[in-house]
GROMACS .gro file of N, CA and C in nm:
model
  504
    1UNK      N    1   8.704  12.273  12.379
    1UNK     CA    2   8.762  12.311  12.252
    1UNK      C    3   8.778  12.185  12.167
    2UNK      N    4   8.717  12.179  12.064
    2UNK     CA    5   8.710  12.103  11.956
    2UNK      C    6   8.811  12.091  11.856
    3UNK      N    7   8.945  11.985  11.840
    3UNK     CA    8   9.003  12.000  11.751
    3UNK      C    9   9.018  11.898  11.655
    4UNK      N   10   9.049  11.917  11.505
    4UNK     CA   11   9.055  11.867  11.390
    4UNK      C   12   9.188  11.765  11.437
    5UNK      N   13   9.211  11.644  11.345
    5UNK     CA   14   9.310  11.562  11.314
    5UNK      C   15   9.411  11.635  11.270
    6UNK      N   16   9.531  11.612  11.252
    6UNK     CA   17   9.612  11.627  11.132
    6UNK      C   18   9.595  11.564  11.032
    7UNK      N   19   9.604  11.586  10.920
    7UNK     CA   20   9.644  11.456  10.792
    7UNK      C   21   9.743  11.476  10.741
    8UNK      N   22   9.856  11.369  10.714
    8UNK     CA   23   9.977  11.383  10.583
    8UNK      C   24   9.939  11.344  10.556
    9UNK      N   25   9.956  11.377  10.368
    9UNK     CA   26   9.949  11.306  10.204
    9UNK      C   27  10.031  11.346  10.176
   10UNK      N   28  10.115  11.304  10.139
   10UNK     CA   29  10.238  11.298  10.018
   10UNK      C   30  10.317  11.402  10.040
   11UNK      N   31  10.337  11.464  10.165
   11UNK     CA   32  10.413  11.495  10.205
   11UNK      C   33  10.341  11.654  10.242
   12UNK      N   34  10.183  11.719  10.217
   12UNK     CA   35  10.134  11.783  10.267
   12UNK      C   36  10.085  11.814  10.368
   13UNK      N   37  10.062  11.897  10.454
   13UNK     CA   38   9.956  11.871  10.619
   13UNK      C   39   9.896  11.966  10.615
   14UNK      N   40   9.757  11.861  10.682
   14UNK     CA   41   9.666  11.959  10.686
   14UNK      C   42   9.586  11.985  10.854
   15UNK      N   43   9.633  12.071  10.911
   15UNK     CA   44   9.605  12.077  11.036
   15UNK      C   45   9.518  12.181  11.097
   16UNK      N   46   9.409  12.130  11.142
   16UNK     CA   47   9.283  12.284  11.129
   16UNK      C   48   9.190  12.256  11.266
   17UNK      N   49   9.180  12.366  11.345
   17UNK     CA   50   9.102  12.423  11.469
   17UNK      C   51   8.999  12.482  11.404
   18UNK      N   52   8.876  12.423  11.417
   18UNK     CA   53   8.754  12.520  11.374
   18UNK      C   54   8.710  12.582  11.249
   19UNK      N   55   8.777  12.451  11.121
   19UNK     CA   56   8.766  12.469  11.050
   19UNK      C   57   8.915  12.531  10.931
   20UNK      N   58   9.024  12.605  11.032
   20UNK     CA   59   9.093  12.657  10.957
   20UNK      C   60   9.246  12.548  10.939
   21UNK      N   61   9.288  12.575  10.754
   21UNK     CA   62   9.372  12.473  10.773
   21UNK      C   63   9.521  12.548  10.704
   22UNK      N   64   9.621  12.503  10.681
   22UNK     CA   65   9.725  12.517  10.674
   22UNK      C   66   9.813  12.426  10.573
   23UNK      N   67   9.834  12.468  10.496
   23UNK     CA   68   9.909  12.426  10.400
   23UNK      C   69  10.048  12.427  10.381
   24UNK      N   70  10.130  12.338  10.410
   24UNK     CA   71  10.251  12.353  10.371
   24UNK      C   72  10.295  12.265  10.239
   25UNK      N   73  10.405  12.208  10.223
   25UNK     CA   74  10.495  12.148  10.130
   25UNK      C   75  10.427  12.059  10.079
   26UNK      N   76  10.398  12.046   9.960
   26UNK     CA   77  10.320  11.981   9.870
   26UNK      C   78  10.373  11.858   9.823
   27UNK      N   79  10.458  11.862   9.767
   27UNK     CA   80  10.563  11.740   9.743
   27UNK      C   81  10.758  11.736   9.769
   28UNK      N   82  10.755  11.621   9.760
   28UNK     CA   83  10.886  11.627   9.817
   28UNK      C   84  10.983  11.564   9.697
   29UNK      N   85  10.928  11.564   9.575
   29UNK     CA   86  11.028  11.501   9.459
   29UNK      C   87  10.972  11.574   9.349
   30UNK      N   88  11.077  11.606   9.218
   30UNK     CA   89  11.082  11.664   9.150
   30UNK      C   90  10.949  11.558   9.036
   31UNK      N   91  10.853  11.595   8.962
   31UNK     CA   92  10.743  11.560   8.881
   31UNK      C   93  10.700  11.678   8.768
   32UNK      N   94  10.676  11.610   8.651
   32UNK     CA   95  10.620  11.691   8.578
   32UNK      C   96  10.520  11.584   8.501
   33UNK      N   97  10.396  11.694   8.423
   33UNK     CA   98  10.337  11.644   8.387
   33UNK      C   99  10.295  11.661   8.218
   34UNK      N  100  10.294  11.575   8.130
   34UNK     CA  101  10.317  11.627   7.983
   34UNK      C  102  10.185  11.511   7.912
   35UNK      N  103  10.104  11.607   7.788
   35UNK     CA  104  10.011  11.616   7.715
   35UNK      C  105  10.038  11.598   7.598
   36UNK      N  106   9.980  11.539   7.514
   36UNK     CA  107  10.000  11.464   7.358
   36UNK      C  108   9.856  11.496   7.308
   37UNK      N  109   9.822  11.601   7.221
   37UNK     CA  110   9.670  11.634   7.248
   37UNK      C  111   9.626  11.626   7.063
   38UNK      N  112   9.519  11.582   7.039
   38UNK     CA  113   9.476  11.618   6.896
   38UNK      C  114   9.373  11.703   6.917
   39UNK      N  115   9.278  11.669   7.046
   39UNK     CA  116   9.196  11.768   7.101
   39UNK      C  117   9.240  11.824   7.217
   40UNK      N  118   9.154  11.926   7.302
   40UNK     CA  119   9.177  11.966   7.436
   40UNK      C  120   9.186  11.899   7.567
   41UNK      N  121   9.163  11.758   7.541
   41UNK     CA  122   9.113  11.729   7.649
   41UNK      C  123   9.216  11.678   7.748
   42UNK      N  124   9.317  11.618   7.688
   42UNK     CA  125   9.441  11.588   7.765
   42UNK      C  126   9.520  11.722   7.807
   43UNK      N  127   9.485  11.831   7.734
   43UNK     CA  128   9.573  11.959   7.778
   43UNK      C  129   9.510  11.977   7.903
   44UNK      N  130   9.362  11.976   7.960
   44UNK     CA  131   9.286  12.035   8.050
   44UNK      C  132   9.260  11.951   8.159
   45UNK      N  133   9.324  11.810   8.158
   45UNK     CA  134   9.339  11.697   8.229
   45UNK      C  135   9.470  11.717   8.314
   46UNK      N  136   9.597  11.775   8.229
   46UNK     CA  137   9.705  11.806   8.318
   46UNK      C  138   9.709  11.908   8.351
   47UNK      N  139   9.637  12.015   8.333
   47UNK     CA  140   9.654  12.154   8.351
   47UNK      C  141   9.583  12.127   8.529
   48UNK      N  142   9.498  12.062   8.543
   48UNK     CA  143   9.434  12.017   8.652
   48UNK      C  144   9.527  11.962   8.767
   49UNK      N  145   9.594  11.845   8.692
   49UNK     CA  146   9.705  11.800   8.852
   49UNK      C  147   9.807  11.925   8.840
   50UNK      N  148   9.824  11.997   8.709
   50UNK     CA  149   9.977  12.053   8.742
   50UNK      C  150   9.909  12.145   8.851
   51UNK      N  151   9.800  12.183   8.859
   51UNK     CA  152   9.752  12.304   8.917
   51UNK      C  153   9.735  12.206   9.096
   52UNK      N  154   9.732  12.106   9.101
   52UNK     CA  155   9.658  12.009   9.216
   52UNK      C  156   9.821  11.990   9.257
   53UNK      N  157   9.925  11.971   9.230
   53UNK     CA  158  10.023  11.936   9.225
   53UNK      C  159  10.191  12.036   9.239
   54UNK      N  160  10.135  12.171   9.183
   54UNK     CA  161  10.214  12.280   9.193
   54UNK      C  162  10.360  12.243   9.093
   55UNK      N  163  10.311  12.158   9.004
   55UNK     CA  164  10.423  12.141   8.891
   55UNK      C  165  10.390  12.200   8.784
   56UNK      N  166  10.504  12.193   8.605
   56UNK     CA  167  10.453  12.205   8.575
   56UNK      C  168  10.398  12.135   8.440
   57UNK      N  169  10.264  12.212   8.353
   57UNK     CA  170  10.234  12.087   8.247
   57UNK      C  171  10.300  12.150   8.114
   58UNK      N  172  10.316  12.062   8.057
   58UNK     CA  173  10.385  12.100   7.904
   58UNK      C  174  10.374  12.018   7.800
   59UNK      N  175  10.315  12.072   7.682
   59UNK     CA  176  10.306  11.996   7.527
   59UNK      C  177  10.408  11.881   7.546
   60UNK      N  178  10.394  11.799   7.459
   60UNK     CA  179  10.516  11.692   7.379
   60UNK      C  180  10.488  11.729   7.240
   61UNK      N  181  10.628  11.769   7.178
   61UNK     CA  182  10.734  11.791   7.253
   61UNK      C  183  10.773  11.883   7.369
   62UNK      N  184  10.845  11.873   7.489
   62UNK     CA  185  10.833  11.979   7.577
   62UNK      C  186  10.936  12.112   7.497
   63UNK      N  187  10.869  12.231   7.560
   63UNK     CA  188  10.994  12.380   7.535
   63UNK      C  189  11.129  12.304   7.609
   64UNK      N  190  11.107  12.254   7.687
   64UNK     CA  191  11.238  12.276   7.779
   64UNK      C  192  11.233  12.117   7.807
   65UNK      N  193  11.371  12.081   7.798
   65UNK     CA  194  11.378  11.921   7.842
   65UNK      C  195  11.370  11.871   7.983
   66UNK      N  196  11.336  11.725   7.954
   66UNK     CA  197  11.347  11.677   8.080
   66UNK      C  198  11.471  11.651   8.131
   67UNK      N  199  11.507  11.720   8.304
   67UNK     CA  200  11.655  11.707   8.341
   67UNK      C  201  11.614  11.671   8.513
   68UNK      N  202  11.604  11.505   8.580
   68UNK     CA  203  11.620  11.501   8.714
   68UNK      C  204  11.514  11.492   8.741
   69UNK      N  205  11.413  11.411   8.688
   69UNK     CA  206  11.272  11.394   8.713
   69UNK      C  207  11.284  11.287   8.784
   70UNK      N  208  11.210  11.283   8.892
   70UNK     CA  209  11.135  11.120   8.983
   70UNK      C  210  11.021  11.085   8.899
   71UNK      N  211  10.935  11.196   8.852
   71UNK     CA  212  10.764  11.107   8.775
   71UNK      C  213  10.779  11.212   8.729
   72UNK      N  214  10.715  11.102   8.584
   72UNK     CA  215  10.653  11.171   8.458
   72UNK      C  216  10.549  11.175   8.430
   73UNK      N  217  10.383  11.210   8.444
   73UNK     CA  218  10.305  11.135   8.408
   73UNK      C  219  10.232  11.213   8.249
   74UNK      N  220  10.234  11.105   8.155
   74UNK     CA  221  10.182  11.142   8.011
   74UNK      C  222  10.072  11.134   8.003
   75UNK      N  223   9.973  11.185   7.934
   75UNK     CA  224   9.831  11.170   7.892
   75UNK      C  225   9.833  11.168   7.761
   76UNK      N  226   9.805  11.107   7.711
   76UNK     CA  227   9.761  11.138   7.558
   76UNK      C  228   9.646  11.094   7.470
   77UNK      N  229   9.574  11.212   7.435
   77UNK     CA  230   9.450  11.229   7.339
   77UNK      C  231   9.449  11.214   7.169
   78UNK      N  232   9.497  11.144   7.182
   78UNK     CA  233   9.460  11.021   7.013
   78UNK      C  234   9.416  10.924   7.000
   79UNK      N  235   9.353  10.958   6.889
   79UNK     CA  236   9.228  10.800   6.896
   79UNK      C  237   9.332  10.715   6.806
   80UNK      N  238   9.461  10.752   6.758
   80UNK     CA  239   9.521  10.628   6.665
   80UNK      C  240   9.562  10.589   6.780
   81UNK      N  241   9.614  10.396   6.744
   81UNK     CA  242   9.676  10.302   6.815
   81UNK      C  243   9.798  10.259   6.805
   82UNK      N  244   9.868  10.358   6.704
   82UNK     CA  245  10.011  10.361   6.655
   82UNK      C  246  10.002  10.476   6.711
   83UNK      N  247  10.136  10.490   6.812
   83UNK     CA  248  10.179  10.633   6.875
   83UNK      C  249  10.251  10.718   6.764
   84UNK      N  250  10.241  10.877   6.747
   84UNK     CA  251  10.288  10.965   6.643
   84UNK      C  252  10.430  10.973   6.681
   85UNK      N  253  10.518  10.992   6.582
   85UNK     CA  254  10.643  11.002   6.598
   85UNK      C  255  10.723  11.143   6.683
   86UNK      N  256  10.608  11.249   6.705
   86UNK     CA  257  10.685  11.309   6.846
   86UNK      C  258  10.659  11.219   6.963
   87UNK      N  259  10.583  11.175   6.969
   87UNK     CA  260  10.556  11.066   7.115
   87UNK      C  261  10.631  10.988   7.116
   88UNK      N  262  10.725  10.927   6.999
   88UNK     CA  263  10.839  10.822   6.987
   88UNK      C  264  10.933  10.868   7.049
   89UNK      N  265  10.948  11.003   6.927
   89UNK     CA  266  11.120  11.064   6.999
   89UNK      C  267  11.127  11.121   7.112
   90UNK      N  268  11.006  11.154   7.186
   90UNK     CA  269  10.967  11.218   7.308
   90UNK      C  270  11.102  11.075   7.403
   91UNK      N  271  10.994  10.976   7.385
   91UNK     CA  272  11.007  10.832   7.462
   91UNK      C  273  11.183  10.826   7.441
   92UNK      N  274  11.244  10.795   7.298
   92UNK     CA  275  11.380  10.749   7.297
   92UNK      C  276  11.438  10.840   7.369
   93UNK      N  277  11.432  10.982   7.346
   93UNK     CA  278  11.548  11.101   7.436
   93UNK      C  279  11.515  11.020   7.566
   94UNK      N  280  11.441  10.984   7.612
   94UNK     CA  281  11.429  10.947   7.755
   94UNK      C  282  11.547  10.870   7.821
   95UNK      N  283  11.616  10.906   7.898
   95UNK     CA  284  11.701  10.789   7.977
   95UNK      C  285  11.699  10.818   8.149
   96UNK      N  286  11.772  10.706   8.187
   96UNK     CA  287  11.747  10.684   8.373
   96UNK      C  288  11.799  10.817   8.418
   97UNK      N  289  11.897  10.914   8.327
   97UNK     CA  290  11.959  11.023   8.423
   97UNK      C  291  11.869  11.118   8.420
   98UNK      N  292  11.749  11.132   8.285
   98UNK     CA  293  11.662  11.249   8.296
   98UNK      C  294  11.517  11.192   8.401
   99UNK      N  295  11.480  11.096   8.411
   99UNK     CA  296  11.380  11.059   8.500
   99UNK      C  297  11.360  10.923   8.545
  100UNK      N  298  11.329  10.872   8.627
  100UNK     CA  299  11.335  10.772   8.728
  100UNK      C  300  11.184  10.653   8.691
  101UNK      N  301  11.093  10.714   8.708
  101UNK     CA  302  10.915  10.669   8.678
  101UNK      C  303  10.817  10.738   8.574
  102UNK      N  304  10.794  10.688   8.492
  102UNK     CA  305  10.708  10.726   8.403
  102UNK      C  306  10.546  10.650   8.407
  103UNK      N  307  10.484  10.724   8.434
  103UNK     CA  308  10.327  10.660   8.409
  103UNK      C  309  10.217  10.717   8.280
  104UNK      N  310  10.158  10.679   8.215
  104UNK     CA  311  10.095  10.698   8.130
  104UNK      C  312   9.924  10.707   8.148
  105UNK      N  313   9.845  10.781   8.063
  105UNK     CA  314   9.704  10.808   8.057
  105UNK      C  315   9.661  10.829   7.934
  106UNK      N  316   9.548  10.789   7.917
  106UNK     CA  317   9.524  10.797   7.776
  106UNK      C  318   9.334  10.860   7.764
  107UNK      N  319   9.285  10.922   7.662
  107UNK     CA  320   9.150  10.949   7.672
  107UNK      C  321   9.049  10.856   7.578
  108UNK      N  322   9.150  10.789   7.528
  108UNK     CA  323   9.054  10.657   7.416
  108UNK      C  324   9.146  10.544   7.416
  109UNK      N  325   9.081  10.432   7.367
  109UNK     CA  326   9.102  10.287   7.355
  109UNK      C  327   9.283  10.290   7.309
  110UNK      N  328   9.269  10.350   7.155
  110UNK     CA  329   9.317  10.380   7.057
  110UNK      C  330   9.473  10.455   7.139
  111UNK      N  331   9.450  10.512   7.245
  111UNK     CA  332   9.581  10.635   7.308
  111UNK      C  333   9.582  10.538   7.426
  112UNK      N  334   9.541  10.405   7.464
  112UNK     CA  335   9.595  10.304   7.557
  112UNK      C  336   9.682  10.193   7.468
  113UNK      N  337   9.634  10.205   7.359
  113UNK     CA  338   9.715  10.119   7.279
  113UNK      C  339   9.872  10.171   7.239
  114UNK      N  340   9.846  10.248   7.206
  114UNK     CA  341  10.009  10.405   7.203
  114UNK      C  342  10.105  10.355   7.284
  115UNK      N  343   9.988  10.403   7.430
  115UNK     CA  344  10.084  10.409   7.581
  115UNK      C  345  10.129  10.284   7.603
  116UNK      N  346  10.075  10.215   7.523
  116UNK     CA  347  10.191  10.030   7.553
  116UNK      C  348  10.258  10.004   7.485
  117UNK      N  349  10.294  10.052   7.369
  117UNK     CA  350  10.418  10.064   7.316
  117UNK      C  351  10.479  10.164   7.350
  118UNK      N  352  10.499  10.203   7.375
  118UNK     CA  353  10.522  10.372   7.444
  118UNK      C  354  10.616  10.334   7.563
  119UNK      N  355  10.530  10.213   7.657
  119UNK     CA  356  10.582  10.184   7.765
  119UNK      C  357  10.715  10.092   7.753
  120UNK      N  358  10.709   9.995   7.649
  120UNK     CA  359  10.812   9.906   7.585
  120UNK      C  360  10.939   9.993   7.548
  121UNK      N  361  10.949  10.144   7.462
  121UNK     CA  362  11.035  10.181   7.453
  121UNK      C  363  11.092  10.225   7.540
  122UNK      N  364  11.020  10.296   7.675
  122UNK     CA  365  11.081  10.344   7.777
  122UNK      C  366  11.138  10.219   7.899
  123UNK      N  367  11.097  10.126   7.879
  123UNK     CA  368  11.143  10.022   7.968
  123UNK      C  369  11.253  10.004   7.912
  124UNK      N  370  11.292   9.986   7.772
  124UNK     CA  371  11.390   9.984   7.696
  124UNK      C  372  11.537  10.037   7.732
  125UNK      N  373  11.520  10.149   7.771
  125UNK     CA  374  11.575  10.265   7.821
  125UNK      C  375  11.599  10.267   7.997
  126UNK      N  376  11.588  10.158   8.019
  126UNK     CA  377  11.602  10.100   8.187
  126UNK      C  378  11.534  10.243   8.287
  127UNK      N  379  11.428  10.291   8.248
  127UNK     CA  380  11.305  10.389   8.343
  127UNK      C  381  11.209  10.278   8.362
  128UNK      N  382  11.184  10.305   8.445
  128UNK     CA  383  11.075  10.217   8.521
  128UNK      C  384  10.927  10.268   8.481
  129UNK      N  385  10.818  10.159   8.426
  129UNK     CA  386  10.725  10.208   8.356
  129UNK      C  387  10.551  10.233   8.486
  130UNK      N  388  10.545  10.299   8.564
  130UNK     CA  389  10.462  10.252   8.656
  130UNK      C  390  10.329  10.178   8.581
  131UNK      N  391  10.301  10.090   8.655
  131UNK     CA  392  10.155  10.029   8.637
  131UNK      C  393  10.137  10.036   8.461
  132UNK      N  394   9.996   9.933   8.462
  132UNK     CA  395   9.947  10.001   8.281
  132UNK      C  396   9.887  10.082   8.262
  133UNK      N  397   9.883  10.131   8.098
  133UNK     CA  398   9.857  10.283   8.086
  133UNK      C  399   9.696  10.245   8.129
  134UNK      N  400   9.659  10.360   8.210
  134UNK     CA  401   9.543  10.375   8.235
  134UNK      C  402   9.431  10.505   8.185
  135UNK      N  403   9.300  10.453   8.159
  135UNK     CA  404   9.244  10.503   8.035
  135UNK      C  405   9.130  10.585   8.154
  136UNK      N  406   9.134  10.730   8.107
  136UNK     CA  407   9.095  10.780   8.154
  136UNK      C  408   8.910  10.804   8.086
  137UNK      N  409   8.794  10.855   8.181
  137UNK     CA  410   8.670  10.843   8.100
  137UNK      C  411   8.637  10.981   8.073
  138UNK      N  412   8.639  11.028   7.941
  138UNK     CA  413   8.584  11.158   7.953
  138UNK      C  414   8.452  11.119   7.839
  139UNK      N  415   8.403  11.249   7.819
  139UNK     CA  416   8.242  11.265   7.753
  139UNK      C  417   8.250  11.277   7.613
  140UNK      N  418   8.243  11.208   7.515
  140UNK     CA  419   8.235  11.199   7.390
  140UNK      C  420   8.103  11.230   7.317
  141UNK      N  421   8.144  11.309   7.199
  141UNK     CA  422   7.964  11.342   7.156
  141UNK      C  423   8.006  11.388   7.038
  142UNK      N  424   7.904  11.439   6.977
  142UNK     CA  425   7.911  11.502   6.817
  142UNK      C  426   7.997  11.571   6.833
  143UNK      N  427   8.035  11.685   6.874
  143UNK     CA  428   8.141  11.788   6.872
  143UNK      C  429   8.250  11.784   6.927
  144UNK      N  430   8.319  11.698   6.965
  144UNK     CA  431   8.401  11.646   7.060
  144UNK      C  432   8.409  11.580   7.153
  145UNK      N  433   8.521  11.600   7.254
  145UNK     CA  434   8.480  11.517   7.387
  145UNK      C  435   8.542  11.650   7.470
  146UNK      N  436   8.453  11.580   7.579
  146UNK     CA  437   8.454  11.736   7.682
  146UNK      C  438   8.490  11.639   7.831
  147UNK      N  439   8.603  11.756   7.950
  147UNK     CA  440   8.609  11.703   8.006
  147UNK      C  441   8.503  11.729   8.135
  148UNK      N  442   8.474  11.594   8.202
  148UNK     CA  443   8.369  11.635   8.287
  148UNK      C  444   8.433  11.641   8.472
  149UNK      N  445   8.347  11.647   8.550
  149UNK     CA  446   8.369  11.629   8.744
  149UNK      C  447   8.469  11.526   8.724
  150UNK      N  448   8.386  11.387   8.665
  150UNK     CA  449   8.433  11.251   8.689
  150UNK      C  450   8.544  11.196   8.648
  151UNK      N  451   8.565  11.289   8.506
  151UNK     CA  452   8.750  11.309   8.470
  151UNK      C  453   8.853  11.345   8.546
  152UNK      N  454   8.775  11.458   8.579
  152UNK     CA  455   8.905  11.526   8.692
  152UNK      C  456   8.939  11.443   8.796
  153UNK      N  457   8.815  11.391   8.849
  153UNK     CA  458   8.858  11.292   9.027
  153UNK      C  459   8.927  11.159   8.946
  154UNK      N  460   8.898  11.151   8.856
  154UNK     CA  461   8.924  10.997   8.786
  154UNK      C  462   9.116  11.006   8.791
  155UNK      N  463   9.151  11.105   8.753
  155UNK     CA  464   9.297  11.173   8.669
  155UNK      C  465   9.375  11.199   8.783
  156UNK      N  466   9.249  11.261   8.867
  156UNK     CA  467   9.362  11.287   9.029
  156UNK      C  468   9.379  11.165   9.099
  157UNK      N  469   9.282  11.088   9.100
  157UNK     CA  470   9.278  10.960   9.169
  157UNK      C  471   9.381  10.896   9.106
  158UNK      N  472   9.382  10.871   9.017
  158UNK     CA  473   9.503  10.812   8.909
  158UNK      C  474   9.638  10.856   8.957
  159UNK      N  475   9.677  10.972   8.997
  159UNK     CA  476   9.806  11.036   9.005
  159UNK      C  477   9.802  11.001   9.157
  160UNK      N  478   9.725  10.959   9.247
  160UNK     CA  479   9.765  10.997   9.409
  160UNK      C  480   9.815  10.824   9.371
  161UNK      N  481   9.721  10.735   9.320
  161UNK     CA  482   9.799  10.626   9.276
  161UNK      C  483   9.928  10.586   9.280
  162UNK      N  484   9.927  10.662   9.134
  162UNK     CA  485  10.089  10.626   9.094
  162UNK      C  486  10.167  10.670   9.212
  163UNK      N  487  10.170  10.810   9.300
  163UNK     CA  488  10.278  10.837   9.395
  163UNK      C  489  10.253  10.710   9.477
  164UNK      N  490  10.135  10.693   9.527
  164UNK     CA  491  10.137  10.551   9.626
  164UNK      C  492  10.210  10.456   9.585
  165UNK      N  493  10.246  10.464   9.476
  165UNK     CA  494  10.323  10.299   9.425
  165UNK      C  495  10.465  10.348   9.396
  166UNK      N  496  10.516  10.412   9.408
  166UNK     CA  497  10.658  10.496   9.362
  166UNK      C  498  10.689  10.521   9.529
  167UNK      N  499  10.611  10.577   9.632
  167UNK     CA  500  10.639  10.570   9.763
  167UNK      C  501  10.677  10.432   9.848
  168UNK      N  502  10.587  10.309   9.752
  168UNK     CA  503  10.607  10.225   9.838
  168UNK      C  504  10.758  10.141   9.895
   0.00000   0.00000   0.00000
């Protein structure tokens, strides 16, 4: 009889005889994930971990505030390099009692430039800013930008990241 490893990640296991596996507890700290979009593409970037992740994703500004967060992670799809003033007041409401780690993503040059000032106000605010904003690659063309395979692994890879560095 042939049997599979176990694996933990982040607090999941995956334990399988012959192929079959088992899923339990996905994460073990409270995370959400929030989108700053002029196009789709940051909406369909978090809709992805919230779905990979079992949290959930929400516009900035959010419906419902942030209350008791460990990680935040932002994406945002603007090509300006001055962040828009919901992304400001998003950042100031922020303090250490509503969330702990904030990490940032961006889909252009222009929305990495944002996320570093972005990051200054929230450091401001004694939250801890993980890592720099990191710029995610999606497909740009006449009609937009579309997201592709290499986005998605790029965005997830990005997020197993940040928990690796918030775990350590």
């Amino acid at each position: 009889m042939r049997r599979f490893p176990c694996i933990v990640e982040y607090g999941t296991k995956y334990c399988g005889e012959y192929g079959n596996y088992w899923r339990l507890q996905k994460m073990n700290f409270k995370m959400r994930v929030f989108f700053f979009k002029t196009e789709g593409v940051a909406e369909e970037l978090m809709e992805q971990l919230s779905r990979e992740y079992r949290v959930k994703a929400d516009q900035i500004p959010p419906a419902y505030p942030v209350e008791n967060e460990k990680l935040i992670l932002v994406c945002i799809d603007d090509g300006a390099s001055k962040p828009k003033k919901a992304l400001v007041d998003f950042c100031r409401n922020l303090d250490n009692t509503r969330c702990q780690n904030v990490a940032f993503g961006a889909t252009t040059k222009g929305g990495v430039e944002a996320a570093k000032e972005l990051a200054n106000i929230i450091r401001s605010n004694n939250i801890n800013v993980v890592d720099e904003p990191h710029l995610v690659p999606v497909k740009s063309g006449l009609f937009g930008s579309k997201v592709t395979d290499e986005s998605i692994s790029d965005i997830k890879n990005w997020a197993k990241h940040i928990i690796d560095v918030i775990h350590q």
